[in-house]
PDB file of C-alpha atoms in Angstrom:
ATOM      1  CA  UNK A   1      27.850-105.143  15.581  1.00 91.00           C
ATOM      2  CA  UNK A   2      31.097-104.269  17.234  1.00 92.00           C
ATOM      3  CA  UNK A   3      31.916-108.478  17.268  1.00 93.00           C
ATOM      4  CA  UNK A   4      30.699-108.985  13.878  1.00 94.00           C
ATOM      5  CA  UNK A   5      33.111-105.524  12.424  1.00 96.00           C
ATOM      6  CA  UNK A   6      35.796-107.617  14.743  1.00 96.00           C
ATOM      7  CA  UNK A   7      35.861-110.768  12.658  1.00 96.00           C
ATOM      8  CA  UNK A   8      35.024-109.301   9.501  1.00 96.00           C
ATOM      9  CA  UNK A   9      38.174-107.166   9.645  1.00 96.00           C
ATOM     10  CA  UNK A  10      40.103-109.809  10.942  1.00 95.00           C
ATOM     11  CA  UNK A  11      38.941-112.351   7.684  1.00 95.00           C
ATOM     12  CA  UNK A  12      39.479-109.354   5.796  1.00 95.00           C
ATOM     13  CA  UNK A  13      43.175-109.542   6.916  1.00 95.00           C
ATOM     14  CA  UNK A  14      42.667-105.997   8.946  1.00 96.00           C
ATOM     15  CA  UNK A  15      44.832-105.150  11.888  1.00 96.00           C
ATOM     16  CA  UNK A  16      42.456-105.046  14.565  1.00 96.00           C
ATOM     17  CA  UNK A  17      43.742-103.010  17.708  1.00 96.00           C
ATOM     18  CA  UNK A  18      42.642-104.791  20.787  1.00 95.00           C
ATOM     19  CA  UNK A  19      40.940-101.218  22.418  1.00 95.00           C
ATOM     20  CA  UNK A  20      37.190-100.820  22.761  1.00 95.00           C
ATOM     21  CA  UNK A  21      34.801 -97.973  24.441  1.00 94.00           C
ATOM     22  CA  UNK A  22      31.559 -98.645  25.860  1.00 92.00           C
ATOM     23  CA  UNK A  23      29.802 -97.266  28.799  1.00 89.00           C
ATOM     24  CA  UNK A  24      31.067 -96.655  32.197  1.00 90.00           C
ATOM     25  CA  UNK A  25      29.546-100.693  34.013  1.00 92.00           C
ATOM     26  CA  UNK A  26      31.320-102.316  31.409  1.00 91.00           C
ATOM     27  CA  UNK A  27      34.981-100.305  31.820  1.00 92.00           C
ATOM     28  CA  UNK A  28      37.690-103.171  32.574  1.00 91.00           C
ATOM     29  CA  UNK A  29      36.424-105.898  30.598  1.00 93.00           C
ATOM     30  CA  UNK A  30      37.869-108.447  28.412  1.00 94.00           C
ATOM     31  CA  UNK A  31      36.504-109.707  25.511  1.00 93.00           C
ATOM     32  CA  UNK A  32      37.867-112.543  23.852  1.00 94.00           C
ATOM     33  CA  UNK A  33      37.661-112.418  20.006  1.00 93.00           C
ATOM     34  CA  UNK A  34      39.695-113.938  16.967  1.00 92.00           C
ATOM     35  CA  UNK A  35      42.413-114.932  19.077  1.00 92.00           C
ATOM     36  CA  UNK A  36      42.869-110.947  20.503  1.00 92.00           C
ATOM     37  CA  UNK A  37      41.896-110.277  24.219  1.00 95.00           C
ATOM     38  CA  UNK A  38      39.895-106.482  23.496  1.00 94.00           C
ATOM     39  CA  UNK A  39      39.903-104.477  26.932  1.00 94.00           C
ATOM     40  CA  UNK A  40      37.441-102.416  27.307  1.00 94.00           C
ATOM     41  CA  UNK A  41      37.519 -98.821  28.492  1.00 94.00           C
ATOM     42  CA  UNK A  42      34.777 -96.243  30.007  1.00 92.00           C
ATOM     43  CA  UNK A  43      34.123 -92.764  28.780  1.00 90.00           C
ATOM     44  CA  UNK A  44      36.007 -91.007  31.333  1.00 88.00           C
ATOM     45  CA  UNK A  45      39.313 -91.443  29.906  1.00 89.00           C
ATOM     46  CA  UNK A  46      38.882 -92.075  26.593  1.00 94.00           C
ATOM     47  CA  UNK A  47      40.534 -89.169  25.390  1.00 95.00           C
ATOM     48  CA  UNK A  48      43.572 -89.896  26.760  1.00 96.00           C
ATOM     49  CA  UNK A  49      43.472 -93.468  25.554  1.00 96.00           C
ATOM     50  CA  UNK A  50      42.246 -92.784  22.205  1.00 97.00           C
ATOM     51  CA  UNK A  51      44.759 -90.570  21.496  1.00 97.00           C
ATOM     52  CA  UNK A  52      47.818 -92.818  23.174  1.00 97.00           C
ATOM     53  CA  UNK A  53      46.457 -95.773  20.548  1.00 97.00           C
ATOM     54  CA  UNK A  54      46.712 -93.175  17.561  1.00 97.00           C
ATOM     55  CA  UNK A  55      49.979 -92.309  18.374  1.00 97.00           C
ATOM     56  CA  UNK A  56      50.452 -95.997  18.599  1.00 97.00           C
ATOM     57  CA  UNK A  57      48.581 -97.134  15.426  1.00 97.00           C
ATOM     58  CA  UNK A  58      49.072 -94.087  13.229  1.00 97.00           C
ATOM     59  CA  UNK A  59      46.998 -95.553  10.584  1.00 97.00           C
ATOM     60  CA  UNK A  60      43.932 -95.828  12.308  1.00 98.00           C
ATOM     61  CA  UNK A  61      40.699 -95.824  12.131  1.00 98.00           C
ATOM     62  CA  UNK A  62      37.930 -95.869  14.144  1.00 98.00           C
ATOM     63  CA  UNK A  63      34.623 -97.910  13.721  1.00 98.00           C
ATOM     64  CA  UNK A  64      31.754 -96.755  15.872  1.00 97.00           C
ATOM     65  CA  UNK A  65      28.315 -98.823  16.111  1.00 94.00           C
ATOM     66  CA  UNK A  66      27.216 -97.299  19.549  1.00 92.00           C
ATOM     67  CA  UNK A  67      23.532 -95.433  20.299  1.00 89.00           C
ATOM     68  CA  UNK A  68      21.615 -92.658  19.059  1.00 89.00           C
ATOM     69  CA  UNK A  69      22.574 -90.258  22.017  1.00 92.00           C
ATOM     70  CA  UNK A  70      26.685 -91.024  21.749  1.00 93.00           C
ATOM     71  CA  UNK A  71      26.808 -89.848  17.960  1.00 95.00           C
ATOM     72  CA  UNK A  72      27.525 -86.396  18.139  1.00 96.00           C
ATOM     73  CA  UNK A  73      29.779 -86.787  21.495  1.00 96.00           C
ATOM     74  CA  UNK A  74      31.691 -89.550  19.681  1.00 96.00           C
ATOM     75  CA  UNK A  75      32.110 -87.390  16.862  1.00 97.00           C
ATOM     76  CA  UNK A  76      33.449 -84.480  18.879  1.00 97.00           C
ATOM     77  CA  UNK A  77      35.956 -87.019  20.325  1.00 97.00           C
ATOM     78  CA  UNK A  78      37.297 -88.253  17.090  1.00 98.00           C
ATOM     79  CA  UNK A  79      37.478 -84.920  15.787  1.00 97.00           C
ATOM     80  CA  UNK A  80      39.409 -83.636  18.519  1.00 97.00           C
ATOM     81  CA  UNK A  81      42.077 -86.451  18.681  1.00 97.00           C
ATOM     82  CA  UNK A  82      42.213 -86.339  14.703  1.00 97.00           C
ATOM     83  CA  UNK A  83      41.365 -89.893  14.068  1.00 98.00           C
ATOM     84  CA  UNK A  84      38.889 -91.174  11.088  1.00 98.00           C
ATOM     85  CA  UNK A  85      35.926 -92.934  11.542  1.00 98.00           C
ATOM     86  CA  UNK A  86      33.356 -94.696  10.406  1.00 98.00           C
ATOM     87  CA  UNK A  87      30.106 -94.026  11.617  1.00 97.00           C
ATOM     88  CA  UNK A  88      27.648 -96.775  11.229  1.00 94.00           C
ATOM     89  CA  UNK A  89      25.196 -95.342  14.237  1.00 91.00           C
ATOM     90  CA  UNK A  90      21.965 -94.348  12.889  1.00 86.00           C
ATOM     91  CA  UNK A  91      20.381 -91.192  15.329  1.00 85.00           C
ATOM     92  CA  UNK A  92      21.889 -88.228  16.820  1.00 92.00           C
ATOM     93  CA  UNK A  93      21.937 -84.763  15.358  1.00 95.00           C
ATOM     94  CA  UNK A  94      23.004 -85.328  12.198  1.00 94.00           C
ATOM     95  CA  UNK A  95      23.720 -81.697  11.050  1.00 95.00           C
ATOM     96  CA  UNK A  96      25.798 -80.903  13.955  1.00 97.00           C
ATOM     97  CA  UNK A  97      27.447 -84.577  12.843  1.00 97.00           C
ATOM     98  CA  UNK A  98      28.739 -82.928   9.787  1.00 97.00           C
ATOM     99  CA  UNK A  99      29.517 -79.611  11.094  1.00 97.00           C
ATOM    100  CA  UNK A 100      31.832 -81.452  13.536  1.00 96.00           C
ATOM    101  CA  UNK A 101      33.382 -83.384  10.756  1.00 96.00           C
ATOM    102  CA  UNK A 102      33.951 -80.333   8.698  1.00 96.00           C
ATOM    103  CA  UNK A 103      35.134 -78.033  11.481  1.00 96.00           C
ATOM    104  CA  UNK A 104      37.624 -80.662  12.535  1.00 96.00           C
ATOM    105  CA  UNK A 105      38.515 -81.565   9.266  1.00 95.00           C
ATOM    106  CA  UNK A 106      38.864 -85.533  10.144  1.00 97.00           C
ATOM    107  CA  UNK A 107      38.385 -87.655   6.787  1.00 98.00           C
ATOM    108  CA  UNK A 108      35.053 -90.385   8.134  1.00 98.00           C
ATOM    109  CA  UNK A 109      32.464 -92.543   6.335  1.00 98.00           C
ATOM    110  CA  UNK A 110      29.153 -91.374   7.763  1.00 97.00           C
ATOM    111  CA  UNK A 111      26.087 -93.810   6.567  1.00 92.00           C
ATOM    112  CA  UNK A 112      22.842 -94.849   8.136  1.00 82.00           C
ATOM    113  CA  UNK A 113      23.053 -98.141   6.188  1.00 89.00           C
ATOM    114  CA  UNK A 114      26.374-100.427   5.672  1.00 93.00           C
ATOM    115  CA  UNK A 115      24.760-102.943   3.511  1.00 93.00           C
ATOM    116  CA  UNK A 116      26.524-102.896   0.027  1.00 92.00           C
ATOM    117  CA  UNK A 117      23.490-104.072  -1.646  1.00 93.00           C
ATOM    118  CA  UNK A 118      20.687-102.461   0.361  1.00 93.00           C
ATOM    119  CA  UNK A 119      22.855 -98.947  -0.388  1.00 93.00           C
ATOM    120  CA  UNK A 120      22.419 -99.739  -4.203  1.00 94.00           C
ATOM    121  CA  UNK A 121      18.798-100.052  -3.715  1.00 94.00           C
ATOM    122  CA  UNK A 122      18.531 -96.679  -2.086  1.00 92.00           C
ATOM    123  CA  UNK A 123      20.688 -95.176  -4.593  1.00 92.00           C
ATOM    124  CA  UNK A 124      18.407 -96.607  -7.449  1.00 95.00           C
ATOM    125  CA  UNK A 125      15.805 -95.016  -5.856  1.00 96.00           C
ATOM    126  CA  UNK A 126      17.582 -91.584  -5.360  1.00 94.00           C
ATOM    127  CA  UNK A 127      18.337 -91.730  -8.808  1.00 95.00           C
ATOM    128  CA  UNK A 128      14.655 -92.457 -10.027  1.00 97.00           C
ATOM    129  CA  UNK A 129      13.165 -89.474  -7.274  1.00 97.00           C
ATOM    130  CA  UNK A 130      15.691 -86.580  -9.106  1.00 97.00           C
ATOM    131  CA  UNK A 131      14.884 -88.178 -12.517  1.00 98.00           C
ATOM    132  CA  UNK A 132      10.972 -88.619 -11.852  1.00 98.00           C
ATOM    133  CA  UNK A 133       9.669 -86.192  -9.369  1.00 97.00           C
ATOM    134  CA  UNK A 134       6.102 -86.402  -8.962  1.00 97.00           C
ATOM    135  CA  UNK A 135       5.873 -89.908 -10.608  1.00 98.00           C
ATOM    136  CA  UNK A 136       3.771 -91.346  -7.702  1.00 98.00           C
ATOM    137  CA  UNK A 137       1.945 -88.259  -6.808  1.00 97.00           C
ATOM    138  CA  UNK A 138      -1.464 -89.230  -5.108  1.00 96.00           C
ATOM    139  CA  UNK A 139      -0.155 -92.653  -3.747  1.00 98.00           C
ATOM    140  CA  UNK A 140      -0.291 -93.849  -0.454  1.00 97.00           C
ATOM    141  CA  UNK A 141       2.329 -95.310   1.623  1.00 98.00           C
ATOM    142  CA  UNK A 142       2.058 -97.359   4.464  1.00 98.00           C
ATOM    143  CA  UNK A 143       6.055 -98.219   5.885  1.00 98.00           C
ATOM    144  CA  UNK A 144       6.783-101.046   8.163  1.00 97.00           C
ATOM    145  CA  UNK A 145      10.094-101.916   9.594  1.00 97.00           C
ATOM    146  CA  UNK A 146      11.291-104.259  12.024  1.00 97.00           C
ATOM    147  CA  UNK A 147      14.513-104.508  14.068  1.00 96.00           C
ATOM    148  CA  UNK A 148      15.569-106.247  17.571  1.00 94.00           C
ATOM    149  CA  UNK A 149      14.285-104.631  20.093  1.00 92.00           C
ATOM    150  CA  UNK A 150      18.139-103.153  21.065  1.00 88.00           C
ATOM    151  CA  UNK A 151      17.278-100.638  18.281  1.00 88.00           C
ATOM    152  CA  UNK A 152      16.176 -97.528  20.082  1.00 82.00           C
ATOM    153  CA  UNK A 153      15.882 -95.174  17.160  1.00 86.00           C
ATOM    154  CA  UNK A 154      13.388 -95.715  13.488  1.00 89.00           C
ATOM    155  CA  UNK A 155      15.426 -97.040  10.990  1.00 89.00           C
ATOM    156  CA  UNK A 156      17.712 -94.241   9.175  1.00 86.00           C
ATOM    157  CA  UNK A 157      17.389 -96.601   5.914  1.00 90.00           C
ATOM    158  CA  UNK A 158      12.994 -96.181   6.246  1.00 94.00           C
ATOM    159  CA  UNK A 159      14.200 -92.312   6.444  1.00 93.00           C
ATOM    160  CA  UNK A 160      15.794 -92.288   3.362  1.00 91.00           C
ATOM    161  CA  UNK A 161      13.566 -94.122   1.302  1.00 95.00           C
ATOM    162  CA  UNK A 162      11.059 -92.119   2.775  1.00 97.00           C
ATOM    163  CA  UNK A 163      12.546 -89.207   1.533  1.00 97.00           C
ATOM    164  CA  UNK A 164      12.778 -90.334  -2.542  1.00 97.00           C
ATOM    165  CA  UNK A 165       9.071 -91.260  -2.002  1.00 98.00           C
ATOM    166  CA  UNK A 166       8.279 -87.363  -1.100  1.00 98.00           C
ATOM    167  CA  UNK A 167      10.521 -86.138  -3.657  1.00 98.00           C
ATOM    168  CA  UNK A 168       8.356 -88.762  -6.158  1.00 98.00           C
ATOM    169  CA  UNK A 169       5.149 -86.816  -5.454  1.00 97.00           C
ATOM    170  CA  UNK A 170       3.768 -89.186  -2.092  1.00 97.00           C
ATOM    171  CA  UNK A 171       2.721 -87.085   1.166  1.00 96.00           C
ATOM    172  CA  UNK A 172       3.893 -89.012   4.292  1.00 97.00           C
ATOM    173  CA  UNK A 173       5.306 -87.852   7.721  1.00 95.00           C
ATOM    174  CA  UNK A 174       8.320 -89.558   9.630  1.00 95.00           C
ATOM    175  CA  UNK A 175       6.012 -90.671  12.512  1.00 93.00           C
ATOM    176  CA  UNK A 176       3.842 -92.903  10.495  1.00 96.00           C
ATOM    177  CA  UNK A 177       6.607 -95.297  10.372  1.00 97.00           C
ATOM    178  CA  UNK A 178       4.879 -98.465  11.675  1.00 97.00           C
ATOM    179  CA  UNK A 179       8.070 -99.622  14.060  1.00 96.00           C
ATOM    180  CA  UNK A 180       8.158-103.027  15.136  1.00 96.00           C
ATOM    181  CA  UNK A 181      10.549-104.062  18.168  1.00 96.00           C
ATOM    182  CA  UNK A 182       7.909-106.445  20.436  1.00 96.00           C
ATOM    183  CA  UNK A 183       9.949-109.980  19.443  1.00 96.00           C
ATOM    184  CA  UNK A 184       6.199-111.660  19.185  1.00 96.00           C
ATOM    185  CA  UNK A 185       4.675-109.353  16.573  1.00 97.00           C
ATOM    186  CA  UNK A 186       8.086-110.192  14.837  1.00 97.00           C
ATOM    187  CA  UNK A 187       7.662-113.578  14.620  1.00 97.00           C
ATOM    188  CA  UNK A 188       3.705-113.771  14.097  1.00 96.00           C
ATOM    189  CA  UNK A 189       3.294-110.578  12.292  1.00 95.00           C
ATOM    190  CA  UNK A 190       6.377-109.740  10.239  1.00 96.00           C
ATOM    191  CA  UNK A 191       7.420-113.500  10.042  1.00 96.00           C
ATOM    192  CA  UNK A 192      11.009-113.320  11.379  1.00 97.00           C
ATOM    193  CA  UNK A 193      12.687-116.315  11.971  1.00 96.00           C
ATOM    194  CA  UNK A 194      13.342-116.912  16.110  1.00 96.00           C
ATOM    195  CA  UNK A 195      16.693-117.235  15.560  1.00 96.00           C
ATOM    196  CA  UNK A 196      17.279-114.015  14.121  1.00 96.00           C
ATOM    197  CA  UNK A 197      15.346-111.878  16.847  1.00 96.00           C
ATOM    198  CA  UNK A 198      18.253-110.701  18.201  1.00 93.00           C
ATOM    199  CA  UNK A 199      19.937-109.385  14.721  1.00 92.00           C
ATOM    200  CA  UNK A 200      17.772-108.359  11.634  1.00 95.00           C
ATOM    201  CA  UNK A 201      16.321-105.342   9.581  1.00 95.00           C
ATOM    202  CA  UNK A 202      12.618-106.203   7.533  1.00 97.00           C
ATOM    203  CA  UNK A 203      11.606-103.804   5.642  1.00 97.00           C
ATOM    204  CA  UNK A 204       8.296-103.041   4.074  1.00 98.00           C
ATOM    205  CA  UNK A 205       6.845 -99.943   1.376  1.00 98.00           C
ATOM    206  CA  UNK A 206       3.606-100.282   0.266  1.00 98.00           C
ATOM    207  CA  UNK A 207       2.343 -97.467  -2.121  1.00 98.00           C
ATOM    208  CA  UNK A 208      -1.188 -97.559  -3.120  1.00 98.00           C
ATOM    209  CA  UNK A 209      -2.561 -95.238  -5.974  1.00 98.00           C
ATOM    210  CA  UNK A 210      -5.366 -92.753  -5.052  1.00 97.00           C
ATOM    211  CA  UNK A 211      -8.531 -95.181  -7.004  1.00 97.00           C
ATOM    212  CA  UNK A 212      -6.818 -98.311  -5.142  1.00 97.00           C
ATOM    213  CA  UNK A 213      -6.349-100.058  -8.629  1.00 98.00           C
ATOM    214  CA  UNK A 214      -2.585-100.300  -8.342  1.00 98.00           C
ATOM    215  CA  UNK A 215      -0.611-100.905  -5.980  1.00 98.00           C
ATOM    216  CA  UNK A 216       3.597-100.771  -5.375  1.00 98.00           C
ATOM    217  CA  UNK A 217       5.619-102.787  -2.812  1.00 97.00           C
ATOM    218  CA  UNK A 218       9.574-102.788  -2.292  1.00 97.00           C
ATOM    219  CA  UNK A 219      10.744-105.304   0.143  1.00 96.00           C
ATOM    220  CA  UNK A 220      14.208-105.647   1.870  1.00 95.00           C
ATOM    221  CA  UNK A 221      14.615-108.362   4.699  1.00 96.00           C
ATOM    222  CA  UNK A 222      18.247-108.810   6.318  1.00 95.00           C
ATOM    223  CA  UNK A 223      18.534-111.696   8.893  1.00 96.00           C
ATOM    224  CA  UNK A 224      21.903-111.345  11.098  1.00 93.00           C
ATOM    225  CA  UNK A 225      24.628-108.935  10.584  1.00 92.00           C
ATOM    226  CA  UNK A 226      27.573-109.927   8.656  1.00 94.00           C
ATOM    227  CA  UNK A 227      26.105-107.707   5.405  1.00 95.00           C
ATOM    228  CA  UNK A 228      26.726-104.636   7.069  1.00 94.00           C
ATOM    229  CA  UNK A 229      30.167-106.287   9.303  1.00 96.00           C
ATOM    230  CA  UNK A 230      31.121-106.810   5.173  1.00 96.00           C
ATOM    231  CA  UNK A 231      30.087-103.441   4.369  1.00 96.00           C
ATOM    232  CA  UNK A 232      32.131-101.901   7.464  1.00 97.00           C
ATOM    233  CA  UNK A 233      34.893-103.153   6.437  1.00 97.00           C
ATOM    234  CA  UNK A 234      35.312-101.876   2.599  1.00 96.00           C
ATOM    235  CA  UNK A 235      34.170 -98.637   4.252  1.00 97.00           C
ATOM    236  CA  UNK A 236      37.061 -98.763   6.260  1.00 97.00           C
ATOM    237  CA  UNK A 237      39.534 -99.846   3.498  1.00 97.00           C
ATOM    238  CA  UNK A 238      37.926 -97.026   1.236  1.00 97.00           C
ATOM    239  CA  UNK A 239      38.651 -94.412   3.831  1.00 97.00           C
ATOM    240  CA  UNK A 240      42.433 -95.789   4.315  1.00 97.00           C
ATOM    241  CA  UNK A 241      43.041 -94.990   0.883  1.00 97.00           C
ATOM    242  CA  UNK A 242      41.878 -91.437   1.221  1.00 97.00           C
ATOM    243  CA  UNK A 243      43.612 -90.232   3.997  1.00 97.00           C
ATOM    244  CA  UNK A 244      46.625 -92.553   2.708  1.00 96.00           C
ATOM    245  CA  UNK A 245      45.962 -89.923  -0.704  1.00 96.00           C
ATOM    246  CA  UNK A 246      45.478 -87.485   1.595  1.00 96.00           C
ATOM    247  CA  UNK A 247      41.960 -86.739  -0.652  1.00 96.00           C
ATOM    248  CA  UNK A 248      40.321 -83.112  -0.790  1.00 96.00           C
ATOM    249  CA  UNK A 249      36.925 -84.725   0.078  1.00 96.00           C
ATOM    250  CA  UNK A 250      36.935 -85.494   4.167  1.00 96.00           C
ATOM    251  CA  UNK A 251      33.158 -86.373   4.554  1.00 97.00           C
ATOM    252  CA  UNK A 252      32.093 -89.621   2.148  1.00 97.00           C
ATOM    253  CA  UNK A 253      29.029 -92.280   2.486  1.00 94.00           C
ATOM    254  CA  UNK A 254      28.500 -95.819   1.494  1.00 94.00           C
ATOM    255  CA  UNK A 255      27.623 -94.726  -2.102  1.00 91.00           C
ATOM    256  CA  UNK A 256      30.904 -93.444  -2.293  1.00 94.00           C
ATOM    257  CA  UNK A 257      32.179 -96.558  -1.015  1.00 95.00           C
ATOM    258  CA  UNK A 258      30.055 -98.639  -3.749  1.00 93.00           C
ATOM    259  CA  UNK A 259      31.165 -96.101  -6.794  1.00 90.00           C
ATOM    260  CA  UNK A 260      34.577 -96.901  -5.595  1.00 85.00           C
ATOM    261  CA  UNK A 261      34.241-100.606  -6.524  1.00 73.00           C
ATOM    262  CA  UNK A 262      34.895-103.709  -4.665  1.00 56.00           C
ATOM    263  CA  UNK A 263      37.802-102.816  -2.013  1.00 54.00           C
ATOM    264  CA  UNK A 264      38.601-106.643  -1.650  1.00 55.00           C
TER     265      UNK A 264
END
């Protein structure tokens, strides 16, 4: 994700500064990408660093796609240096996410999903839980979803969905998500093209009504990543022009982002 924000931002025409973090065994690396050499840097100074490059780059912002477990540690950093962020890492604990955000008062883009499109679809179906509730009491939902097998946690976007379906009348618990990582049952099962084993996000709801006479099913495949790089990006740009305002709101999502309009 980090390469694909990389070259999105830089097609976008976005100043990307040449400073990454990732864990400690990868500390001193180079990576070569759209013509900039990125050095990489280990957690064990990346306070110090972070906060040299905002003094640097005053306009900043910060774009973290890391793992469930450095979410709320991240967010503590980039709180305590001042900088904005975007947060497109699914996991962590999310409430203590937004009580860092508030406490610190840093203006970020927190969303489980980055996709433009697949954000619309899970606003559509926010909309039609607080307009329906109930409408699909009795049904049965079986949830599938399938991402490489680099994706530790269950999909935040499943969550959410998940969540409109309960509010629409349907009883189902988190841990019935039917997670797919094993790069075989992707292929065979889900149907997931080889080439996009290593990148992609299929999604499945199947709702079921109580006599078995009807049946529901929403769909959402993505193959590679450049809808959520895309995404990333006008989250970025949307956030520049609040802390450029210097906006009331500090804490905004990718609906926000969408209500906004296009940023390019």
């Amino acid at each position: 994700m980090g390469k694909s924000v990389i070259q999105a931002a830089d097609s976008a025409g976005l100043h990307v500064v040449p400073v990454s973090f990732d864990a400690e065994k990868n500390s001193g690396q180079t990576v070569e990408l759209c013509g900039k050499k990125i050095l990489v840097h280990g957690p064990s100074d990346r306070e110090r660093i972070l906060a040299s490059v905002f003094q640097e780059y005053p306009n900043l912002i910060v774009v973290d796609y890391t793992v469930p477990a450095a979410v709320n540690d991240n967010a503590e950093l980039y709180g305590k240096v001042g900088v904005p962020f975007v947060m497109g890492t699914t996991g962590g604990d999310r409430d203590q996410l937004y009580k860092t955000v508030e406490e610190s008062k840093v203006y970020a883009v927190i969303s489980p999903q980055m996709g433009k499109q697949v954000v619309a679809f899970l606003a559509a179906m926010e909309i039609m839980a607080e307009q329906f509730p109930g409408a699909f009491s009795g049904y049965s939902l079986q949830v599938m979803e399938s991402h490489q097998a680099g994706k530790l946690d269950t999909s935040g976007t499943a969550k959410a969905i998940i969540s409109c379906f309960q509010k629409l009348g349907v009883s189902f618990d988190m841990d019935q998500i039917q997670m797919i990582r094993d790069p075989k049952q992707q292929v065979e099962m889900v149907g997931v093209p080889e080439e996009h084993l290593s990148g992609h996000a299929f999604h499945l709801y199947h709702l079921t009504s109580p006599d078995q006479t009807v049946s529901f099913e929403f769909q959402h495949n993505v193959c590679g990543r450049s809808i959520y790089a895309e995404g990333t990006v006008d989250a970025v740009l949307f956030l520049a022009k609040k802390v450029k305002l210097k906006a009331d709101k500090r804490i905004y999502n990718m609906i926000d982002v969408l209500r906004e309009g296009n940023m390019r």
